[in-house]
mmCIF file of C-alpha atoms in Angstrom:
data_model
loop_
_atom_site.group_PDB
_atom_site.id
_atom_site.type_symbol
_atom_site.label_atom_id
_atom_site.label_comp_id
_atom_site.label_asym_id
_atom_site.label_seq_id
_atom_site.Cartn_x
_atom_site.Cartn_y
_atom_site.Cartn_z
ATOM 1 C CA MET A 14 -60.988 42.629 -54.483
ATOM 2 C CA SER A 15 -64.895 42.914 -54.012
ATOM 3 C CA TYR A 16 -67.664 45.688 -52.725
ATOM 4 C CA LYS A 17 -67.838 43.381 -49.867
ATOM 5 C CA GLU A 18 -64.225 43.030 -49.263
ATOM 6 C CA TRP A 19 -63.268 46.459 -49.320
ATOM 7 C CA GLU A 20 -66.637 46.922 -46.746
ATOM 8 C CA ALA A 21 -64.643 44.801 -44.874
ATOM 9 C CA VAL A 22 -61.721 46.843 -44.790
ATOM 10 C CA VAL A 23 -63.285 50.045 -44.129
ATOM 11 C CA ASN A 24 -64.743 47.907 -40.803
ATOM 12 C CA ILE A 25 -61.043 46.710 -39.704
ATOM 13 C CA ILE A 26 -59.664 50.918 -40.703
ATOM 14 C CA ALA A 27 -62.729 52.696 -38.864
ATOM 15 C CA ALA A 28 -62.099 50.480 -36.123
ATOM 16 C CA VAL A 29 -59.019 51.226 -35.538
ATOM 17 C CA VAL A 30 -58.690 54.753 -36.023
ATOM 18 C CA ILE A 31 -61.790 55.564 -33.539
ATOM 19 C CA GLY A 32 -60.522 52.702 -31.091
ATOM 20 C CA ALA A 33 -57.137 55.105 -31.289
ATOM 21 C CA TRP A 34 -58.662 58.030 -30.721
ATOM 22 C CA VAL A 35 -60.366 57.256 -28.144
ATOM 23 C CA ILE A 36 -57.565 55.885 -26.156
ATOM 24 C CA PHE A 37 -55.455 58.835 -27.253
ATOM 25 C CA GLU A 38 -58.276 60.763 -25.227
ATOM 26 C CA ALA A 39 -58.766 58.484 -22.726
ATOM 27 C CA LEU A 40 -54.612 58.520 -22.065
ATOM 28 C CA THR A 41 -54.444 62.683 -22.119
ATOM 29 C CA ASN A 42 -57.593 63.885 -20.889
ATOM 30 C CA PRO A 43 -59.303 60.839 -18.196
ATOM 31 C CA PRO A 44 -63.114 61.137 -17.392
ATOM 32 C CA ALA A 45 -63.650 62.607 -13.934
ATOM 33 C CA THR A 46 -66.956 60.605 -13.624
ATOM 34 C CA VAL A 47 -68.508 57.444 -15.709
ATOM 35 C CA VAL A 48 -71.408 59.918 -17.204
ATOM 36 C CA VAL A 49 -67.855 61.752 -18.446
ATOM 37 C CA ALA A 50 -66.576 58.403 -20.171
ATOM 38 C CA ALA A 51 -70.102 57.387 -21.064
ATOM 39 C CA SER A 52 -70.657 60.233 -23.438
ATOM 40 C CA ARG A 53 -67.823 59.752 -24.806
ATOM 41 C CA LEU A 54 -67.992 56.698 -25.760
ATOM 42 C CA LEU A 55 -71.409 57.370 -27.371
ATOM 43 C CA TRP A 56 -69.576 60.084 -29.491
ATOM 44 C CA ALA A 57 -66.849 57.808 -30.117
ATOM 45 C CA ILE A 58 -69.355 55.355 -31.350
ATOM 46 C CA LEU A 59 -70.994 58.456 -34.333
ATOM 47 C CA TYR A 60 -67.926 59.581 -35.009
ATOM 48 C CA GLY A 61 -67.127 55.887 -36.293
ATOM 49 C CA VAL A 62 -70.561 55.523 -37.714
ATOM 50 C CA LEU A 63 -69.558 58.547 -39.612
ATOM 51 C CA PHE A 64 -66.058 58.018 -40.743
ATOM 52 C CA THR A 65 -67.090 55.053 -42.023
ATOM 53 C CA ILE A 66 -69.899 56.110 -43.809
ATOM 54 C CA GLY A 67 -67.403 59.067 -45.612
ATOM 55 C CA ALA A 68 -64.525 56.217 -45.775
ATOM 56 C CA MET A 69 -67.552 53.525 -48.156
ATOM 57 C CA ILE A 70 -68.356 56.451 -49.684
ATOM 58 C CA VAL A 71 -64.235 57.951 -51.039
ATOM 59 C CA MET A 72 -63.350 54.112 -51.214
ATOM 60 C CA SER A 73 -66.392 53.735 -53.964
ATOM 61 C CA ILE A 74 -65.405 57.053 -55.906
ATOM 62 C CA LEU A 75 -61.910 55.537 -56.058
ATOM 63 C CA VAL A 76 -62.125 52.158 -56.904
ATOM 64 C CA SER A 77 -65.201 53.662 -59.451
ATOM 65 C CA ILE A 78 -62.326 56.221 -60.901
ATOM 66 C CA ALA A 79 -59.530 52.951 -60.944
ATOM 67 C CA ARG A 80 -61.990 50.364 -63.030
ATOM 68 C CA ARG A 81 -63.230 52.619 -65.138
ATOM 69 C CA GLU A 82 -66.834 51.745 -64.648
ATOM 70 C CA GLN A 83 -69.192 52.341 -61.792
ATOM 71 C CA PHE A 84 -68.895 50.193 -58.400
ATOM 72 C CA ARG A 85 -71.607 48.697 -56.294
ATOM 73 C CA ASP A 86 -72.725 45.672 -54.970
ATOM 74 C CA GLU A 87 -73.561 42.624 -56.070
ATOM 75 C CA LYS A 88 -76.574 40.581 -54.976
ATOM 76 C CA ALA A 89 -76.489 38.124 -51.943
ATOM 77 C CA ASP A 90 -75.725 34.877 -52.709
ATOM 78 C CA GLU A 91 -75.840 31.235 -50.456
ATOM 79 C CA ARG A 92 -72.423 32.138 -49.899
ATOM 80 C CA ASP A 93 -72.467 35.859 -49.052
ATOM 81 C CA LYS A 94 -75.125 34.342 -46.862
ATOM 82 C CA LEU A 95 -73.005 31.322 -44.984
ATOM 83 C CA VAL A 96 -69.351 33.915 -45.233
ATOM 84 C CA GLY A 97 -71.885 36.502 -43.011
ATOM 85 C CA LEU A 98 -72.781 34.283 -40.606
ATOM 86 C CA ARG A 99 -69.554 32.417 -39.626
ATOM 87 C CA ALA A 100 -68.288 36.094 -39.626
ATOM 88 C CA MET A 101 -71.410 37.162 -37.307
ATOM 89 C CA ARG A 102 -70.850 34.431 -35.132
ATOM 90 C CA ASN A 103 -66.770 34.803 -34.828
ATOM 91 C CA GLY A 104 -67.745 38.140 -33.930
ATOM 92 C CA TYR A 105 -70.445 37.390 -31.662
ATOM 93 C CA VAL A 106 -67.991 35.022 -29.016
ATOM 94 C CA VAL A 107 -65.882 38.523 -28.768
ATOM 95 C CA ALA A 108 -68.272 40.729 -27.836
ATOM 96 C CA SER A 109 -69.824 37.735 -25.415
ATOM 97 C CA ILE A 110 -66.209 37.971 -23.922
ATOM 98 C CA ALA A 111 -66.570 41.198 -23.683
ATOM 99 C CA GLY A 112 -69.588 41.815 -22.320
ATOM 100 C CA VAL A 113 -68.611 39.515 -19.157
ATOM 101 C CA THR A 114 -65.353 41.151 -18.624
ATOM 102 C CA SER A 115 -66.989 44.164 -17.876
ATOM 103 C CA LEU A 116 -69.538 42.298 -15.477
ATOM 104 C CA LEU A 117 -66.131 41.166 -14.209
ATOM 105 C CA TYR A 118 -64.939 44.476 -13.509
ATOM 106 C CA LEU A 119 -68.365 45.532 -11.798
ATOM 107 C CA ALA A 120 -68.368 42.710 -9.550
ATOM 108 C CA PHE A 121 -65.280 43.454 -8.450
ATOM 109 C CA GLY A 122 -65.254 46.811 -7.349
ATOM 110 C CA SER A 123 -63.676 48.295 -9.723
ATOM 111 C CA ASN A 124 -64.182 51.535 -11.821
ATOM 112 C CA ALA A 125 -67.621 51.536 -13.593
ATOM 113 C CA ALA A 126 -65.835 53.493 -15.714
ATOM 114 C CA GLU A 127 -63.053 50.871 -17.034
ATOM 115 C CA ALA A 128 -66.131 49.006 -17.447
ATOM 116 C CA ALA A 129 -67.528 50.900 -19.873
ATOM 117 C CA TYR A 130 -63.653 51.015 -21.925
ATOM 118 C CA ALA A 131 -63.852 47.552 -21.275
ATOM 119 C CA LEU A 132 -67.317 47.119 -22.878
ATOM 120 C CA PHE A 133 -66.540 49.429 -25.876
ATOM 121 C CA PHE A 134 -63.390 48.111 -26.591
ATOM 122 C CA GLY A 135 -64.423 44.352 -26.362
ATOM 123 C CA LEU A 136 -67.068 45.031 -29.185
ATOM 124 C CA MET A 137 -65.181 47.226 -31.586
ATOM 125 C CA LEU A 138 -62.683 44.234 -31.164
ATOM 126 C CA ALA A 139 -65.956 41.706 -31.933
ATOM 127 C CA GLY A 140 -66.113 44.779 -34.987
ATOM 128 C CA ILE A 141 -62.867 44.159 -36.021
ATOM 129 C CA VAL A 142 -63.257 40.318 -35.719
ATOM 130 C CA ASP A 143 -66.525 40.100 -37.552
ATOM 131 C CA ALA A 144 -64.544 42.546 -40.326
ATOM 132 C CA ALA A 145 -61.803 40.551 -40.663
ATOM 133 C CA SER A 146 -63.286 37.245 -40.762
ATOM 134 C CA ARG A 147 -65.798 38.235 -43.752
ATOM 135 C CA LEU A 148 -62.787 38.731 -45.756
ATOM 136 C CA LEU A 149 -60.456 36.001 -44.762
ATOM 137 C CA TYR A 150 -63.903 33.700 -45.868
ATOM 138 C CA TYR A 151 -63.961 35.459 -49.519
ATOM 139 C CA ARG A 152 -60.215 35.349 -49.461
ATOM 140 C CA ILE A 153 -60.250 31.046 -48.950
ATOM 141 C CA GLY A 154 -63.610 30.443 -50.165
#
């Protein structure tokens, strides 16, 4: 697998791990206010970024050891740009649906914390769709 494919795999794993952690926290200790929910979700985003950086470093080291040469990203060509654009389009559709869903939650008088969680998980799903699309497009293209 190429560096870009491994990057997509790490992004999917990070989103699933952080999403599972947020679900666990929400079910075991439901937020009392919107402020608590929003701050938890902001911390989850920070942890997700840190997890992704750490996992990319570990992945690069392990793949370099396995290949016995430095594992680095290749220079982007037209195919990489096309794959990125197509994958981003797929993720954008999911993110748009998440935005509409969270607005509908608010428009129908639901709990604002639930709307925040709907938006958060919709954006996490958009990230997974983007990464999975990149992985799929690299594999079939």
